[in-house]
mmCIF file of C-alpha atoms in Angstrom:
data_model
loop_
_atom_site.group_PDB
_atom_site.id
_atom_site.type_symbol
_atom_site.label_atom_id
_atom_site.label_comp_id
_atom_site.label_asym_id
_atom_site.label_seq_id
_atom_site.Cartn_x
_atom_site.Cartn_y
_atom_site.Cartn_z
ATOM 1 C CA UNK V 1 20.897 27.928 -65.292
ATOM 2 C CA UNK V 2 24.157 29.733 -65.922
ATOM 3 C CA UNK V 3 25.835 31.353 -62.944
ATOM 4 C CA UNK V 4 24.079 29.296 -60.335
ATOM 5 C CA UNK V 5 26.168 27.590 -57.705
ATOM 6 C CA UNK V 6 25.429 23.892 -57.298
ATOM 7 C CA UNK V 7 24.138 22.863 -53.863
ATOM 8 C CA UNK V 8 26.573 21.041 -51.682
ATOM 9 C CA UNK V 9 24.862 18.194 -49.876
ATOM 10 C CA UNK V 10 26.432 17.553 -46.521
ATOM 11 C CA UNK V 11 27.156 13.905 -45.901
ATOM 12 C CA UNK V 12 24.852 12.278 -43.385
ATOM 13 C CA UNK V 13 26.402 11.512 -40.084
ATOM 14 C CA UNK V 14 26.524 7.888 -39.282
ATOM 15 C CA UNK V 15 24.217 7.143 -36.376
ATOM 16 C CA UNK V 16 26.026 5.364 -33.620
ATOM 17 C CA UNK V 17 24.276 2.327 -32.199
ATOM 18 C CA UNK V 18 25.676 2.998 -28.711
ATOM 19 C CA UNK V 19 26.410 6.501 -27.489
ATOM 20 C CA UNK V 20 28.212 7.834 -24.452
ATOM 21 C CA UNK V 21 24.890 8.875 -22.907
ATOM 22 C CA UNK V 22 23.620 5.320 -23.274
ATOM 23 C CA UNK V 23 26.678 4.011 -21.444
ATOM 24 C CA UNK V 24 26.291 6.502 -18.591
ATOM 25 C CA UNK V 25 22.590 5.764 -18.163
ATOM 26 C CA UNK V 26 23.282 2.029 -18.250
ATOM 27 C CA UNK V 27 25.899 2.314 -15.517
ATOM 28 C CA UNK V 28 23.529 4.472 -13.491
ATOM 29 C CA UNK V 29 20.698 1.939 -13.743
ATOM 30 C CA UNK V 30 22.841 -1.198 -13.412
ATOM 31 C CA UNK V 31 22.735 -1.388 -9.554
ATOM 32 C CA UNK V 32 18.941 -1.136 -9.643
ATOM 33 C CA UNK V 33 18.809 -3.859 -12.305
ATOM 34 C CA UNK V 34 20.976 -6.160 -10.177
ATOM 35 C CA UNK V 35 18.835 -5.452 -7.096
ATOM 36 C CA UNK V 36 15.624 -6.349 -8.928
ATOM 37 C CA UNK V 37 17.120 -9.517 -10.383
ATOM 38 C CA UNK V 38 18.418 -10.742 -7.012
ATOM 39 C CA UNK V 39 15.500 -9.784 -4.799
ATOM 40 C CA UNK V 40 12.474 -9.702 -7.121
ATOM 41 C CA UNK V 41 12.941 -12.082 -10.053
ATOM 42 C CA UNK V 42 15.129 -14.885 -8.731
ATOM 43 C CA UNK V 43 12.846 -15.510 -5.710
ATOM 44 C CA UNK V 44 9.978 -16.099 -8.154
ATOM 45 C CA UNK V 45 11.435 -19.556 -8.683
ATOM 46 C CA UNK V 46 10.154 -20.327 -5.203
ATOM 47 C CA UNK V 47 6.572 -20.175 -6.475
ATOM 48 C CA UNK V 48 6.978 -23.827 -7.356
ATOM 49 C CA UNK V 49 6.643 -24.556 -3.620
ATOM 50 C CA UNK V 50 2.934 -23.739 -3.914
ATOM 51 C CA UNK V 51 2.506 -26.741 -6.215
ATOM 52 C CA UNK V 52 4.520 -29.235 -4.176
ATOM 53 C CA UNK V 53 4.348 -31.058 -0.880
ATOM 54 C CA UNK V 54 7.684 -29.773 0.328
ATOM 55 C CA UNK V 55 9.750 -32.386 2.161
ATOM 56 C CA UNK V 56 13.230 -32.294 3.643
ATOM 57 C CA UNK V 57 15.637 -35.068 2.661
ATOM 58 C CA UNK V 58 18.705 -35.635 4.799
ATOM 59 C CA UNK V 59 21.922 -34.357 3.294
ATOM 60 C CA UNK V 60 20.217 -32.502 0.447
ATOM 61 C CA UNK V 61 20.226 -28.779 -0.336
ATOM 62 C CA UNK V 62 17.115 -26.624 -0.512
ATOM 63 C CA UNK V 63 16.933 -26.838 -4.292
ATOM 64 C CA UNK V 64 17.392 -30.600 -4.209
ATOM 65 C CA UNK V 65 14.654 -30.942 -1.599
ATOM 66 C CA UNK V 66 12.375 -28.745 -3.686
ATOM 67 C CA UNK V 67 12.909 -30.726 -6.879
ATOM 68 C CA UNK V 68 12.583 -34.093 -5.126
ATOM 69 C CA UNK V 69 9.381 -33.150 -3.265
ATOM 70 C CA UNK V 70 6.071 -34.612 -4.425
ATOM 71 C CA UNK V 71 4.120 -32.618 -7.006
ATOM 72 C CA UNK V 72 0.558 -32.066 -5.754
ATOM 73 C CA UNK V 73 -0.743 -29.623 -8.361
ATOM 74 C CA UNK V 74 -3.497 -27.348 -7.069
ATOM 75 C CA UNK V 75 -4.160 -29.317 -3.863
ATOM 76 C CA UNK V 76 -2.520 -26.603 -1.745
ATOM 77 C CA UNK V 77 -4.771 -23.960 -3.315
ATOM 78 C CA UNK V 78 -7.801 -26.197 -2.809
ATOM 79 C CA UNK V 79 -7.004 -26.476 0.901
ATOM 80 C CA UNK V 80 -6.779 -22.685 1.241
ATOM 81 C CA UNK V 81 -9.868 -21.858 -0.841
ATOM 82 C CA UNK V 82 -12.047 -24.458 0.876
ATOM 83 C CA UNK V 83 -10.890 -23.521 4.368
ATOM 84 C CA UNK V 84 -13.717 -22.637 6.754
ATOM 85 C CA UNK V 85 -12.197 -19.221 7.446
ATOM 86 C CA UNK V 86 -11.610 -18.240 3.799
ATOM 87 C CA UNK V 87 -14.875 -16.286 3.474
ATOM 88 C CA UNK V 88 -14.216 -14.375 6.682
ATOM 89 C CA UNK V 89 -10.621 -13.603 5.674
ATOM 90 C CA UNK V 90 -11.708 -12.422 2.229
ATOM 91 C CA UNK V 91 -14.446 -10.231 3.701
ATOM 92 C CA UNK V 92 -12.170 -8.588 6.254
ATOM 93 C CA UNK V 93 -9.305 -8.025 3.843
ATOM 94 C CA UNK V 94 -11.465 -6.514 1.096
ATOM 95 C CA UNK V 95 -13.689 -4.367 3.328
ATOM 96 C CA UNK V 96 -10.858 -2.958 5.430
ATOM 97 C CA UNK V 97 -8.823 -2.111 2.338
ATOM 98 C CA UNK V 98 -11.840 -0.547 0.649
ATOM 99 C CA UNK V 99 -12.349 1.773 3.633
ATOM 100 C CA UNK V 100 -8.599 2.472 3.798
ATOM 101 C CA UNK V 101 -8.511 3.403 0.102
ATOM 102 C CA UNK V 102 -11.523 5.741 0.282
ATOM 103 C CA UNK V 103 -10.439 7.501 3.478
ATOM 104 C CA UNK V 104 -6.806 7.458 2.319
ATOM 105 C CA UNK V 105 -7.819 9.669 -0.597
ATOM 106 C CA UNK V 106 -10.561 11.871 0.847
ATOM 107 C CA UNK V 107 -8.898 12.870 4.140
ATOM 108 C CA UNK V 108 -5.339 13.578 2.842
ATOM 109 C CA UNK V 109 -6.668 15.570 -0.116
ATOM 110 C CA UNK V 110 -8.877 17.663 2.164
ATOM 111 C CA UNK V 111 -5.984 18.294 4.571
ATOM 112 C CA UNK V 112 -3.605 19.145 1.718
ATOM 113 C CA UNK V 113 -6.080 21.683 0.343
ATOM 114 C CA UNK V 114 -6.544 23.264 3.782
ATOM 115 C CA UNK V 115 -2.803 23.454 4.528
ATOM 116 C CA UNK V 116 -2.219 25.008 1.119
ATOM 117 C CA UNK V 117 -4.524 27.871 2.159
ATOM 118 C CA UNK V 118 -2.438 28.716 5.253
ATOM 119 C CA UNK V 119 -0.611 31.970 4.642
ATOM 120 C CA UNK V 120 1.997 31.451 7.352
ATOM 121 C CA UNK V 121 4.729 29.208 5.945
ATOM 122 C CA UNK V 122 6.033 28.426 9.433
ATOM 123 C CA UNK V 123 2.647 27.172 10.631
ATOM 124 C CA UNK V 124 2.225 25.194 7.427
ATOM 125 C CA UNK V 125 5.568 23.424 7.968
ATOM 126 C CA UNK V 126 4.710 22.700 11.602
ATOM 127 C CA UNK V 127 1.372 21.110 10.672
ATOM 128 C CA UNK V 128 2.980 19.062 7.903
ATOM 129 C CA UNK V 129 5.671 17.773 10.265
ATOM 130 C CA UNK V 130 3.160 16.878 12.976
ATOM 131 C CA UNK V 131 1.006 14.905 10.538
ATOM 132 C CA UNK V 132 3.957 13.302 8.745
ATOM 133 C CA UNK V 133 5.742 12.149 11.925
ATOM 134 C CA UNK V 134 3.533 9.058 12.622
ATOM 135 C CA UNK V 135 4.572 7.615 9.255
ATOM 136 C CA UNK V 136 8.077 6.978 10.628
ATOM 137 C CA UNK V 137 6.874 5.072 13.693
ATOM 138 C CA UNK V 138 6.832 1.291 13.469
ATOM 139 C CA UNK V 139 3.679 -0.578 14.408
ATOM 140 C CA UNK V 140 5.582 -2.142 17.307
ATOM 141 C CA UNK V 141 6.071 1.297 18.862
ATOM 142 C CA UNK V 142 2.522 2.352 18.011
ATOM 143 C CA UNK V 143 1.114 -0.819 19.593
ATOM 144 C CA UNK V 144 2.644 0.162 22.963
ATOM 145 C CA UNK V 145 0.986 3.574 22.792
ATOM 146 C CA UNK V 146 -2.340 1.956 21.888
ATOM 147 C CA UNK V 147 -1.995 -0.467 24.797
ATOM 148 C CA UNK V 148 -1.301 2.459 27.130
ATOM 149 C CA UNK V 149 -4.670 3.891 26.092
ATOM 150 C CA UNK V 150 -6.626 0.624 26.046
ATOM 151 C CA UNK V 151 -5.117 -1.227 28.993
ATOM 152 C CA UNK V 152 -8.099 -2.702 30.881
ATOM 153 C CA UNK V 153 -6.668 -1.862 34.331
ATOM 154 C CA UNK V 154 -4.646 1.342 34.064
ATOM 155 C CA UNK V 155 -5.322 2.505 30.517
ATOM 156 C CA UNK V 156 -5.954 6.190 29.899
ATOM 157 C CA UNK V 157 -9.389 5.672 28.354
ATOM 158 C CA UNK V 158 -10.626 3.474 31.176
ATOM 159 C CA UNK V 159 -9.290 5.986 33.705
ATOM 160 C CA UNK V 160 -11.308 8.730 32.026
ATOM 161 C CA UNK V 161 -14.422 6.525 31.833
ATOM 162 C CA UNK V 162 -14.272 5.496 35.482
ATOM 163 C CA UNK V 163 -13.608 9.082 36.608
ATOM 164 C CA UNK V 164 -16.868 10.051 34.914
ATOM 165 C CA UNK V 165 -18.777 7.283 36.691
ATOM 166 C CA UNK V 166 -18.688 4.680 33.927
ATOM 167 C CA UNK V 167 -17.537 1.075 33.947
ATOM 168 C CA UNK V 168 -14.257 -0.234 32.612
ATOM 169 C CA UNK V 169 -14.280 -1.585 29.081
ATOM 170 C CA UNK V 170 -12.293 -4.725 28.306
ATOM 171 C CA UNK V 171 -11.113 -3.388 24.987
ATOM 172 C CA UNK V 172 -9.230 -6.495 23.870
ATOM 173 C CA UNK V 173 -12.282 -8.657 24.553
ATOM 174 C CA UNK V 174 -14.875 -6.461 22.844
ATOM 175 C CA UNK V 175 -14.681 -7.013 19.057
ATOM 176 C CA UNK V 176 -17.361 -4.420 18.203
ATOM 177 C CA UNK V 177 -14.933 -1.537 18.847
ATOM 178 C CA UNK V 178 -12.025 -2.793 16.779
ATOM 179 C CA UNK V 179 -13.154 -2.032 13.214
ATOM 180 C CA UNK V 180 -13.223 1.646 14.228
ATOM 181 C CA UNK V 181 -9.930 1.416 16.130
ATOM 182 C CA UNK V 182 -8.133 -0.240 13.203
ATOM 183 C CA UNK V 183 -9.493 2.256 10.672
ATOM 184 C CA UNK V 184 -8.540 5.177 12.916
ATOM 185 C CA UNK V 185 -4.997 3.877 13.493
ATOM 186 C CA UNK V 186 -4.431 3.265 9.782
ATOM 187 C CA UNK V 187 -5.683 6.762 9.002
ATOM 188 C CA UNK V 188 -3.609 8.334 11.773
ATOM 189 C CA UNK V 189 -0.387 6.683 10.600
ATOM 190 C CA UNK V 190 -0.804 7.035 6.833
ATOM 191 C CA UNK V 191 -2.556 10.367 6.368
ATOM 192 C CA UNK V 192 0.595 12.475 6.717
ATOM 193 C CA UNK V 193 2.504 10.698 3.943
ATOM 194 C CA UNK V 194 -0.400 10.796 1.487
ATOM 195 C CA UNK V 195 -1.112 14.408 2.393
ATOM 196 C CA UNK V 196 2.444 15.442 1.482
ATOM 197 C CA UNK V 197 2.107 13.716 -1.900
ATOM 198 C CA UNK V 198 -1.080 15.602 -2.732
ATOM 199 C CA UNK V 199 0.247 18.865 -1.296
ATOM 200 C CA UNK V 200 3.259 18.667 -3.601
ATOM 201 C CA UNK V 201 0.891 18.335 -6.555
ATOM 202 C CA UNK V 202 -1.237 21.260 -5.370
ATOM 203 C CA UNK V 203 1.768 23.562 -4.996
ATOM 204 C CA UNK V 204 2.686 22.785 -8.596
ATOM 205 C CA UNK V 205 -0.574 24.217 -9.934
ATOM 206 C CA UNK V 206 -0.182 27.537 -11.766
ATOM 207 C CA UNK V 207 -1.187 30.401 -9.437
ATOM 208 C CA UNK V 208 -2.507 32.411 -12.368
ATOM 209 C CA UNK V 209 -5.482 30.046 -12.501
ATOM 210 C CA UNK V 210 -6.455 30.972 -8.946
ATOM 211 C CA UNK V 211 -5.837 34.676 -9.604
ATOM 212 C CA UNK V 212 -8.133 34.597 -12.615
ATOM 213 C CA UNK V 213 -10.793 32.764 -10.607
ATOM 214 C CA UNK V 214 -10.568 35.344 -7.803
ATOM 215 C CA UNK V 215 -11.025 38.160 -10.309
ATOM 216 C CA UNK V 216 -14.167 36.408 -11.539
ATOM 217 C CA UNK V 217 -15.461 36.261 -7.960
ATOM 218 C CA UNK V 218 -14.969 32.542 -7.363
ATOM 219 C CA UNK V 219 -15.136 31.408 -3.739
ATOM 220 C CA UNK V 220 -12.599 29.064 -2.108
ATOM 221 C CA UNK V 221 -14.958 26.129 -2.607
ATOM 222 C CA UNK V 222 -15.415 26.984 -6.286
ATOM 223 C CA UNK V 223 -11.640 27.286 -6.732
ATOM 224 C CA UNK V 224 -11.170 23.873 -5.142
ATOM 225 C CA UNK V 225 -13.971 22.314 -7.179
ATOM 226 C CA UNK V 226 -13.099 23.711 -10.597
ATOM 227 C CA UNK V 227 -9.300 24.140 -10.356
ATOM 228 C CA UNK V 228 -7.646 22.099 -7.603
ATOM 229 C CA UNK V 229 -9.549 18.829 -7.905
ATOM 230 C CA UNK V 230 -9.429 18.673 -11.747
ATOM 231 C CA UNK V 231 -5.670 19.357 -11.642
ATOM 232 C CA UNK V 232 -5.243 16.546 -9.105
ATOM 233 C CA UNK V 233 -7.133 14.049 -11.255
ATOM 234 C CA UNK V 234 -4.047 12.325 -12.638
ATOM 235 C CA UNK V 235 -2.324 11.799 -9.292
ATOM 236 C CA UNK V 236 -5.613 10.736 -7.675
ATOM 237 C CA UNK V 237 -6.216 8.082 -10.316
ATOM 238 C CA UNK V 238 -2.615 6.874 -10.131
ATOM 239 C CA UNK V 239 -2.733 6.525 -6.347
ATOM 240 C CA UNK V 240 -6.107 4.800 -6.584
ATOM 241 C CA UNK V 241 -4.853 2.203 -9.071
ATOM 242 C CA UNK V 242 -1.728 1.521 -7.004
ATOM 243 C CA UNK V 243 -3.772 1.121 -3.818
ATOM 244 C CA UNK V 244 -6.247 -1.184 -5.543
ATOM 245 C CA UNK V 245 -3.258 -3.328 -6.479
ATOM 246 C CA UNK V 246 -2.813 -4.189 -2.788
ATOM 247 C CA UNK V 247 -6.450 -4.765 -1.939
ATOM 248 C CA UNK V 248 -5.812 -8.460 -1.190
ATOM 249 C CA UNK V 249 -2.944 -7.589 1.142
ATOM 250 C CA UNK V 250 -3.134 -6.018 4.577
ATOM 251 C CA UNK V 251 -0.767 -4.190 6.880
ATOM 252 C CA UNK V 252 0.420 -7.040 9.072
ATOM 253 C CA UNK V 253 1.723 -4.725 11.785
ATOM 254 C CA UNK V 254 -1.645 -3.006 12.092
ATOM 255 C CA UNK V 255 -3.688 -6.172 12.447
ATOM 256 C CA UNK V 256 -1.215 -8.184 14.513
ATOM 257 C CA UNK V 257 0.822 -5.762 16.618
ATOM 258 C CA UNK V 258 -1.908 -3.260 17.489
ATOM 259 C CA UNK V 259 -4.278 -6.053 18.571
ATOM 260 C CA UNK V 260 -1.532 -7.543 20.776
ATOM 261 C CA UNK V 261 -1.140 -10.767 18.809
ATOM 262 C CA UNK V 262 -4.738 -11.025 17.604
ATOM 263 C CA UNK V 263 -6.447 -12.743 20.577
ATOM 264 C CA UNK V 264 -9.272 -15.195 19.927
ATOM 265 C CA UNK V 265 -11.879 -12.608 20.912
ATOM 266 C CA UNK V 266 -10.843 -10.436 17.944
ATOM 267 C CA UNK V 267 -10.316 -13.248 15.464
ATOM 268 C CA UNK V 268 -13.464 -12.626 13.414
ATOM 269 C CA UNK V 269 -13.062 -8.855 13.107
ATOM 270 C CA UNK V 270 -9.285 -8.478 12.706
ATOM 271 C CA UNK V 271 -8.083 -11.581 10.835
ATOM 272 C CA UNK V 272 -6.838 -11.076 7.276
ATOM 273 C CA UNK V 273 -4.952 -13.131 4.715
ATOM 274 C CA UNK V 274 -1.603 -11.960 6.101
ATOM 275 C CA UNK V 275 -2.389 -12.836 9.716
ATOM 276 C CA UNK V 276 -3.704 -16.218 8.552
ATOM 277 C CA UNK V 277 -0.471 -16.977 6.690
ATOM 278 C CA UNK V 278 1.650 -15.902 9.659
ATOM 279 C CA UNK V 279 -0.375 -18.019 12.067
ATOM 280 C CA UNK V 280 -0.124 -20.982 9.714
ATOM 281 C CA UNK V 281 3.661 -20.597 9.492
ATOM 282 C CA UNK V 282 3.903 -20.556 13.285
ATOM 283 C CA UNK V 283 1.882 -23.755 13.465
ATOM 284 C CA UNK V 284 2.336 -27.079 11.755
ATOM 285 C CA UNK V 285 0.801 -26.099 8.406
ATOM 286 C CA UNK V 286 2.994 -27.288 5.497
ATOM 287 C CA UNK V 287 4.883 -24.498 3.798
ATOM 288 C CA UNK V 288 3.343 -25.391 0.439
ATOM 289 C CA UNK V 289 -0.114 -24.358 1.669
ATOM 290 C CA UNK V 290 1.097 -21.007 2.990
ATOM 291 C CA UNK V 291 2.955 -20.428 -0.284
ATOM 292 C CA UNK V 292 -0.279 -21.154 -2.155
ATOM 293 C CA UNK V 293 -2.097 -18.542 -0.044
ATOM 294 C CA UNK V 294 0.583 -15.948 -0.790
ATOM 295 C CA UNK V 295 0.508 -16.748 -4.498
ATOM 296 C CA UNK V 296 -3.277 -16.411 -4.488
ATOM 297 C CA UNK V 297 -2.875 -12.907 -3.040
ATOM 298 C CA UNK V 298 -0.312 -11.921 -5.670
ATOM 299 C CA UNK V 299 -2.366 -13.199 -8.611
ATOM 300 C CA UNK V 300 -5.527 -11.489 -7.364
ATOM 301 C CA UNK V 301 -3.703 -8.197 -6.806
ATOM 302 C CA UNK V 302 -2.206 -8.332 -10.296
ATOM 303 C CA UNK V 303 -5.679 -8.962 -11.722
ATOM 304 C CA UNK V 304 -7.224 -6.058 -9.793
ATOM 305 C CA UNK V 305 -4.514 -3.663 -11.026
ATOM 306 C CA UNK V 306 -5.107 -4.692 -14.635
ATOM 307 C CA UNK V 307 -8.894 -4.469 -14.262
ATOM 308 C CA UNK V 308 -8.741 -1.051 -12.570
ATOM 309 C CA UNK V 309 -6.333 0.248 -15.198
ATOM 310 C CA UNK V 310 -8.542 -1.114 -18.000
ATOM 311 C CA UNK V 311 -11.606 0.621 -16.558
ATOM 312 C CA UNK V 312 -9.686 3.901 -16.251
ATOM 313 C CA UNK V 313 -8.340 3.565 -19.806
ATOM 314 C CA UNK V 314 -11.893 3.161 -21.125
ATOM 315 C CA UNK V 315 -13.067 6.283 -19.297
ATOM 316 C CA UNK V 316 -9.957 8.477 -19.607
ATOM 317 C CA UNK V 317 -7.093 6.949 -21.622
ATOM 318 C CA UNK V 318 -4.648 9.696 -20.619
ATOM 319 C CA UNK V 319 -4.955 8.814 -16.919
ATOM 320 C CA UNK V 320 -4.154 5.095 -17.264
ATOM 321 C CA UNK V 321 -0.741 4.023 -15.976
ATOM 322 C CA UNK V 322 -0.351 1.027 -18.309
#
């Protein structure tokens, strides 16, 4: 048409393959990349020890000794899996971790919901600090406190029992008490950290949801059931999957330090895969067999993470982490 001005098409900017932001982010993540390569990926080469009968040759380096050692295939795994204590170790490791996972979700979530209802900010901070403090204590320190309570001669619990007319209990020789002691100590030390994680998620929930529920006459229990717990679903599932990924591992400090070196009287109720590997390393067990036990743990944990994530993805795809 006459009098119309032709459109001017702006030239397309050439897209740069590498931008300044990419360079900055790369530099920021480079130290982490180096750390993972040096301490996570390079040590994976050592997995070959699990398939060899490691021997030391005079004048040779570690790598030379490793490559020159006899290849035994799956014999190291066969020794571990057919060991007389394997069933007991598997039972203890799985059952303890199952209880730890369940209580490690139920108790911290309940405490986080209760602390969130405290109107006094000062009291809330005090309670959080008191519950979070045990997380920073090492099991070595905690074991001394436990021994002060359970000492057969001058322990606090035995002093209380004898003052009430009872008889002393030889705590470190009575295995029936230790499943409860170990569960309690794990809960006491880890509840504060998990509680803070869930409390941070609760404080991020929109307050208008609670205000609307209060206007509708909802009680505190109904608010928790229909608002708080559904909003925590994602973090609950994520924490559950991550904890399931360590179900074949155990807290070595809990089972070894708190029991004062795992005496023979507590062997059947407190032994796990990690204490077995440590005891084997202290003895004359070849390193290839202990490496096979550790590799078995890693493979099983990887499988449980993938299985748990697959189950979650089938039920609720948005909550899966992979």
